[in-house]
Each structure stands twice: as C-alpha cells, then as structure tokens.
Amino acid sequence: MRKIVLGTAAVATLLAAWFAPDQDGGVVGPAAATTREASAPAGAPQLEAPAAALPATEIAPPSAIDLQIHSRVEDDEPGNVFAKQSWAPRSPLKVMAEQTPQQQQASAPSGPPPLPFQFMGRFTDDGKTAYFLQIDGQNVVARPGEKVNDSYLLDSVSGDTMNFVYLPLNQKQSLVVGDTN
C-alpha cells in the first residue's frame, strides 16, 4: 500500500511540474529548438544594408581586436584565506610586531605608546607585593623586576605610582594607581 501511495505522489509531482502554468497563466510545454532568425523587437530600426556595404572602419575583423593581457599584480594575491579572523580590534603591539622594519621606521612614534594596562589591585604576602593588571582583557600578575606583556618591564613601585620601562625604546612610563593601604 505504501509503495502505491509513494508512486502516485511521484507521478502527480512530475505531472504538476510538467504542466505548471507560466507567469501569464498559460501552460508551459517542453522547449523546442527552432532554426529561424531572431527578429528585432517592434519599433526597432531595421538595418537594410548588407555588412559588405559598410565602411571598413566600422567593422573590425576578429583578428584585429587588440586584447590587453596583464600579468598578475602582487596586490591581487588573496593572502592566507584560512587565517584567523576576528572582529576584535588588534592591539598596537601586535600591529607593530607584524610590520616590516621599514614600515616601523616610517610609522614610529616619537615616544612609547600609552600604557595598555589597567590596575586592578594588589596583594601582599610575607612582605612580597603582587600587582594585578588587566591587559587587552587578560588578567596578569606582576611583581617589580618582572616582564609584563613582552614589551614592558615593571621597574619599580613607589607609593601610588607604578614605573614601567617600554623595552623596544627603553623609555620609562608611570601609572598612577592610588594610595597604598
């Protein structure tokens, strides 16, 4: 019984597709090949003169067509189409690391970039103080004398100021964090 229902449904689908009406509401049949010449639409001007009667400047033989073929330019390369893509903005340190030395010299600022750190807090245990920083959404624990984020060194902490050294330019920067309790 199930085979009969499926067979009937298949035949009905084929017949519906075969005799489906077109956009004007008429039934569309199978396409047939014709050998007649295409005619111009109504109202279009008709060209009465044969092609041989036209001047030679208007008709160019196919061999006279000048095609300009250019080699592929380096800028057209697609690059790595499987590279990691992200909507998050890139940090200035990553952008600087990706640049060539010539680009770095051309775009090198006169001083270090602003500190990318946000002070979160401190913790003292057995006289040793650890400082909690946030860098590009990552939490980092730093102590004086340690490297932070591969580009900064936490040089010293005095009162309410953390002193960093920007390693690529060997310049000092300070971050005011508030009173030490």
PDB file of C-alpha atoms in Angstrom:
ATOM      1  CA  MET A   1       0.000   0.000   0.000  1.00  0.00           C
ATOM      2  CA  ARG A   2       2.848   2.344   0.913  1.00  0.00           C
ATOM      3  CA  LYS A   3       4.565   1.822  -2.468  1.00  0.00           C
ATOM      4  CA  ILE A   4       1.358   2.707  -4.311  1.00  0.00           C
ATOM      5  CA  VAL A   5       0.954   5.954  -2.357  1.00  0.00           C
ATOM      6  CA  LEU A   6       4.596   6.933  -2.968  1.00  0.00           C
ATOM      7  CA  GLY A   7       4.346   6.064  -6.665  1.00  0.00           C
ATOM      8  CA  THR A   8       1.134   8.054  -7.076  1.00  0.00           C
ATOM      9  CA  ALA A   9       2.703  11.052  -5.299  1.00  0.00           C
ATOM     10  CA  ALA A  10       5.773  10.906  -7.547  1.00  0.00           C
ATOM     11  CA  VAL A  11       3.654  10.746 -10.714  1.00  0.00           C
ATOM     12  CA  ALA A  12       1.464  13.620  -9.508  1.00  0.00           C
ATOM     13  CA  THR A  13       4.540  15.740  -8.780  1.00  0.00           C
ATOM     14  CA  LEU A  14       6.011  15.094 -12.215  1.00  0.00           C
ATOM     15  CA  LEU A  15       2.724  15.933 -13.952  1.00  0.00           C
ATOM     16  CA  ALA A  16       2.329  19.121 -11.894  1.00  0.00           C
ATOM     17  CA  ALA A  17       5.868  20.211 -12.788  1.00  0.00           C
ATOM     18  CA  TRP A  18       5.336  19.351 -16.481  1.00  0.00           C
ATOM     19  CA  PHE A  19       2.074  21.243 -16.862  1.00  0.00           C
ATOM     20  CA  ALA A  20       2.790  24.099 -14.437  1.00  0.00           C
ATOM     21  CA  PRO A  21       1.423  27.445 -15.632  1.00  0.00           C
ATOM     22  CA  ASP A  22       3.884  30.188 -16.533  1.00  0.00           C
ATOM     23  CA  GLN A  23       3.677  33.741 -15.193  1.00  0.00           C
ATOM     24  CA  ASP A  24       0.957  34.673 -17.697  1.00  0.00           C
ATOM     25  CA  GLY A  25      -1.269  31.799 -16.563  1.00  0.00           C
ATOM     26  CA  GLY A  26      -0.757  29.632 -19.661  1.00  0.00           C
ATOM     27  CA  VAL A  27       0.583  26.085 -19.617  1.00  0.00           C
ATOM     28  CA  VAL A  28       4.259  25.751 -20.478  1.00  0.00           C
ATOM     29  CA  GLY A  29       5.298  22.780 -22.595  1.00  0.00           C
ATOM     30  CA  PRO A  30       8.736  21.419 -23.310  1.00  0.00           C
ATOM     31  CA  ALA A  31      11.119  23.720 -25.183  1.00  0.00           C
ATOM     32  CA  ALA A  32      11.627  23.013 -28.872  1.00  0.00           C
ATOM     33  CA  ALA A  33      14.641  24.029 -30.941  1.00  0.00           C
ATOM     34  CA  THR A  34      13.969  26.413 -33.833  1.00  0.00           C
ATOM     35  CA  THR A  35      16.151  27.452 -36.751  1.00  0.00           C
ATOM     36  CA  ARG A  36      14.537  30.753 -37.618  1.00  0.00           C
ATOM     37  CA  GLU A  37      16.486  34.014 -37.447  1.00  0.00           C
ATOM     38  CA  ALA A  38      15.959  36.269 -34.487  1.00  0.00           C
ATOM     39  CA  SER A  39      13.899  39.301 -35.388  1.00  0.00           C
ATOM     40  CA  ALA A  40      14.274  42.789 -33.984  1.00  0.00           C
ATOM     41  CA  PRO A  41      11.654  43.933 -31.480  1.00  0.00           C
ATOM     42  CA  ALA A  42       8.752  46.006 -32.716  1.00  0.00           C
ATOM     43  CA  GLY A  43       9.680  49.644 -33.204  1.00  0.00           C
ATOM     44  CA  ALA A  44      13.419  48.937 -33.509  1.00  0.00           C
ATOM     45  CA  PRO A  45      15.130  50.360 -36.635  1.00  0.00           C
ATOM     46  CA  GLN A  46      15.917  47.777 -39.295  1.00  0.00           C
ATOM     47  CA  LEU A  47      19.373  47.712 -40.922  1.00  0.00           C
ATOM     48  CA  GLU A  48      18.798  47.289 -44.640  1.00  0.00           C
ATOM     49  CA  ALA A  49      22.382  47.496 -45.948  1.00  0.00           C
ATOM     50  CA  PRO A  50      24.446  44.281 -46.022  1.00  0.00           C
ATOM     51  CA  ALA A  51      27.608  44.171 -43.928  1.00  0.00           C
ATOM     52  CA  ALA A  52      29.835  44.423 -47.009  1.00  0.00           C
ATOM     53  CA  ALA A  53      28.382  47.846 -47.834  1.00  0.00           C
ATOM     54  CA  LEU A  54      29.504  49.376 -44.527  1.00  0.00           C
ATOM     55  CA  PRO A  55      32.851  51.193 -44.388  1.00  0.00           C
ATOM     56  CA  ALA A  56      35.813  49.066 -43.294  1.00  0.00           C
ATOM     57  CA  THR A  57      36.442  51.298 -40.266  1.00  0.00           C
ATOM     58  CA  GLU A  58      33.151  50.263 -38.637  1.00  0.00           C
ATOM     59  CA  ILE A  59      33.727  46.504 -38.885  1.00  0.00           C
ATOM     60  CA  ALA A  60      36.869  45.099 -37.401  1.00  0.00           C
ATOM     61  CA  PRO A  61      37.842  41.528 -38.238  1.00  0.00           C
ATOM     62  CA  PRO A  62      38.158  39.313 -35.152  1.00  0.00           C
ATOM     63  CA  SER A  63      41.931  39.071 -35.591  1.00  0.00           C
ATOM     64  CA  ALA A  64      42.296  42.872 -35.376  1.00  0.00           C
ATOM     65  CA  ILE A  65      40.867  43.112 -31.853  1.00  0.00           C
ATOM     66  CA  ASP A  66      43.672  44.130 -29.517  1.00  0.00           C
ATOM     67  CA  LEU A  67      43.372  42.357 -26.175  1.00  0.00           C
ATOM     68  CA  GLN A  68      45.499  43.662 -23.348  1.00  0.00           C
ATOM     69  CA  ILE A  69      46.635  40.799 -21.138  1.00  0.00           C
ATOM     70  CA  HIS A  70      48.343  41.857 -17.949  1.00  0.00           C
ATOM     71  CA  SER A  71      50.309  39.702 -15.578  1.00  0.00           C
ATOM     72  CA  ARG A  72      49.026  39.254 -12.049  1.00  0.00           C
ATOM     73  CA  VAL A  73      49.980  42.082  -9.694  1.00  0.00           C
ATOM     74  CA  GLU A  74      51.316  41.195  -6.244  1.00  0.00           C
ATOM     75  CA  ASP A  75      48.475  43.178  -4.613  1.00  0.00           C
ATOM     76  CA  ASP A  76      45.956  40.803  -6.212  1.00  0.00           C
ATOM     77  CA  GLU A  77      47.187  37.865  -4.123  1.00  0.00           C
ATOM     78  CA  PRO A  78      44.455  36.618  -1.800  1.00  0.00           C
ATOM     79  CA  GLY A  79      46.851  36.026   1.082  1.00  0.00           C
ATOM     80  CA  ASN A  80      46.073  33.386   3.649  1.00  0.00           C
ATOM     81  CA  VAL A  81      42.368  32.700   3.224  1.00  0.00           C
ATOM     82  CA  PHE A  82      42.416  30.358   6.238  1.00  0.00           C
ATOM     83  CA  ALA A  83      43.931  32.898   8.635  1.00  0.00           C
ATOM     84  CA  LYS A  84      42.198  33.507  11.944  1.00  0.00           C
ATOM     85  CA  GLN A  85      39.590  36.232  11.558  1.00  0.00           C
ATOM     86  CA  SER A  86      38.270  38.371  14.387  1.00  0.00           C
ATOM     87  CA  TRP A  87      36.111  41.447  14.861  1.00  0.00           C
ATOM     88  CA  ALA A  88      38.079  42.463  17.945  1.00  0.00           C
ATOM     89  CA  PRO A  89      40.465  45.386  17.403  1.00  0.00           C
ATOM     90  CA  ARG A  90      44.115  44.413  17.281  1.00  0.00           C
ATOM     91  CA  SER A  91      46.377  45.741  19.987  1.00  0.00           C
ATOM     92  CA  PRO A  92      49.005  48.302  18.907  1.00  0.00           C
ATOM     93  CA  LEU A  93      51.784  45.945  19.997  1.00  0.00           C
ATOM     94  CA  LYS A  94      50.562  43.189  17.652  1.00  0.00           C
ATOM     95  CA  VAL A  95      50.293  45.652  14.762  1.00  0.00           C
ATOM     96  CA  MET A  96      53.854  46.849  15.377  1.00  0.00           C
ATOM     97  CA  ALA A  97      55.109  43.246  15.526  1.00  0.00           C
ATOM     98  CA  GLU A  98      53.556  42.464  12.113  1.00  0.00           C
ATOM     99  CA  GLN A  99      55.160  45.436  10.366  1.00  0.00           C
ATOM    100  CA  THR A 100      58.409  45.238   8.441  1.00  0.00           C
ATOM    101  CA  PRO A 101      61.373  47.278   9.764  1.00  0.00           C
ATOM    102  CA  GLN A 102      60.860  49.886   7.014  1.00  0.00           C
ATOM    103  CA  GLN A 103      57.194  50.301   7.977  1.00  0.00           C
ATOM    104  CA  GLN A 104      58.133  50.553  11.646  1.00  0.00           C
ATOM    105  CA  GLN A 105      60.630  53.336  10.931  1.00  0.00           C
ATOM    106  CA  ALA A 106      58.102  55.211   8.790  1.00  0.00           C
ATOM    107  CA  SER A 107      55.319  54.913  11.353  1.00  0.00           C
ATOM    108  CA  ALA A 108      57.445  55.005  14.504  1.00  0.00           C
ATOM    109  CA  PRO A 109      56.021  57.463  17.032  1.00  0.00           C
ATOM    110  CA  SER A 110      58.336  59.858  18.819  1.00  0.00           C
ATOM    111  CA  GLY A 111      57.682  58.087  22.131  1.00  0.00           C
ATOM    112  CA  PRO A 112      56.238  54.892  23.536  1.00  0.00           C
ATOM    113  CA  PRO A 113      52.542  54.103  23.093  1.00  0.00           C
ATOM    114  CA  PRO A 114      50.201  54.767  26.014  1.00  0.00           C
ATOM    115  CA  LEU A 115      50.265  52.092  28.697  1.00  0.00           C
ATOM    116  CA  PRO A 116      47.851  49.275  27.807  1.00  0.00           C
ATOM    117  CA  PHE A 117      47.433  48.297  31.472  1.00  0.00           C
ATOM    118  CA  GLN A 118      44.536  48.808  33.811  1.00  0.00           C
ATOM    119  CA  PHE A 119      45.332  48.485  37.506  1.00  0.00           C
ATOM    120  CA  MET A 120      43.016  46.005  39.238  1.00  0.00           C
ATOM    121  CA  GLY A 121      44.563  45.683  42.716  1.00  0.00           C
ATOM    122  CA  ARG A 122      47.466  44.434  44.829  1.00  0.00           C
ATOM    123  CA  PHE A 123      48.131  41.625  47.270  1.00  0.00           C
ATOM    124  CA  THR A 124      50.870  41.458  49.914  1.00  0.00           C
ATOM    125  CA  ASP A 125      52.022  38.122  51.362  1.00  0.00           C
ATOM    126  CA  ASP A 126      55.129  37.725  53.560  1.00  0.00           C
ATOM    127  CA  GLY A 127      56.301  41.207  52.602  1.00  0.00           C
ATOM    128  CA  LYS A 128      56.118  40.480  48.852  1.00  0.00           C
ATOM    129  CA  THR A 129      53.566  42.511  46.887  1.00  0.00           C
ATOM    130  CA  ALA A 130      51.944  41.280  43.694  1.00  0.00           C
ATOM    131  CA  TYR A 131      50.068  43.682  41.421  1.00  0.00           C
ATOM    132  CA  PHE A 132      47.045  42.645  39.390  1.00  0.00           C
ATOM    133  CA  LEU A 133      46.803  44.239  35.944  1.00  0.00           C
ATOM    134  CA  GLN A 134      44.424  43.812  33.047  1.00  0.00           C
ATOM    135  CA  ILE A 135      45.875  43.897  29.514  1.00  0.00           C
ATOM    136  CA  ASP A 136      43.613  43.511  26.464  1.00  0.00           C
ATOM    137  CA  GLY A 137      41.024  41.646  28.553  1.00  0.00           C
ATOM    138  CA  GLN A 138      43.603  39.311  30.150  1.00  0.00           C
ATOM    139  CA  ASN A 139      44.446  39.351  33.840  1.00  0.00           C
ATOM    140  CA  VAL A 140      48.145  39.430  34.672  1.00  0.00           C
ATOM    141  CA  VAL A 141      50.014  39.229  37.982  1.00  0.00           C
ATOM    142  CA  ALA A 142      53.221  41.312  38.046  1.00  0.00           C
ATOM    143  CA  ARG A 143      55.961  41.953  40.571  1.00  0.00           C
ATOM    144  CA  PRO A 144      58.756  44.554  40.409  1.00  0.00           C
ATOM    145  CA  GLY A 145      61.551  43.370  38.099  1.00  0.00           C
ATOM    146  CA  GLU A 146      59.291  41.117  36.000  1.00  0.00           C
ATOM    147  CA  LYS A 147      58.499  41.408  32.306  1.00  0.00           C
ATOM    148  CA  VAL A 148      54.872  42.222  31.513  1.00  0.00           C
ATOM    149  CA  ASN A 149      53.297  41.613  28.076  1.00  0.00           C
ATOM    150  CA  ASP A 150      56.716  41.028  26.381  1.00  0.00           C
ATOM    151  CA  SER A 151      57.111  44.783  25.817  1.00  0.00           C
ATOM    152  CA  TYR A 152      57.093  46.229  29.325  1.00  0.00           C
ATOM    153  CA  LEU A 153      59.114  45.718  32.474  1.00  0.00           C
ATOM    154  CA  LEU A 154      57.649  46.591  35.863  1.00  0.00           C
ATOM    155  CA  ASP A 155      60.656  48.563  37.075  1.00  0.00           C
ATOM    156  CA  SER A 156      59.548  49.745  40.495  1.00  0.00           C
ATOM    157  CA  VAL A 157      56.600  50.764  42.633  1.00  0.00           C
ATOM    158  CA  SER A 158      56.772  53.804  44.867  1.00  0.00           C
ATOM    159  CA  GLY A 159      53.747  54.905  46.855  1.00  0.00           C
ATOM    160  CA  ASP A 160      50.882  55.302  44.438  1.00  0.00           C
ATOM    161  CA  THR A 161      52.932  55.090  41.205  1.00  0.00           C
ATOM    162  CA  MET A 162      53.972  52.044  39.186  1.00  0.00           C
ATOM    163  CA  ASN A 163      57.001  52.661  36.968  1.00  0.00           C
ATOM    164  CA  PHE A 164      57.295  50.669  33.737  1.00  0.00           C
ATOM    165  CA  VAL A 165      60.037  50.538  31.083  1.00  0.00           C
ATOM    166  CA  TYR A 166      58.889  50.228  27.485  1.00  0.00           C
ATOM    167  CA  LEU A 167      61.531  47.752  26.251  1.00  0.00           C
ATOM    168  CA  PRO A 168      61.588  48.446  22.466  1.00  0.00           C
ATOM    169  CA  LEU A 169      62.507  52.121  23.098  1.00  0.00           C
ATOM    170  CA  ASN A 170      63.933  51.700  26.624  1.00  0.00           C
ATOM    171  CA  GLN A 171      61.768  54.576  27.895  1.00  0.00           C
ATOM    172  CA  LYS A 172      60.119  54.874  31.294  1.00  0.00           C
ATOM    173  CA  GLN A 173      56.399  55.373  31.838  1.00  0.00           C
ATOM    174  CA  SER A 174      54.362  55.721  35.014  1.00  0.00           C
ATOM    175  CA  LEU A 175      50.917  54.516  36.033  1.00  0.00           C
ATOM    176  CA  VAL A 176      49.242  56.237  38.997  1.00  0.00           C
ATOM    177  CA  VAL A 177      47.278  53.647  40.983  1.00  0.00           C
ATOM    178  CA  GLY A 178      46.256  55.422  44.192  1.00  0.00           C
ATOM    179  CA  ASP A 179      47.400  55.295  47.805  1.00  0.00           C
ATOM    180  CA  THR A 180      48.912  52.158  49.264  1.00  0.00           C
ATOM    181  CA  ASN A 181      46.944  50.998  52.294  1.00  0.00           C
TER     182      ASN A 181
END
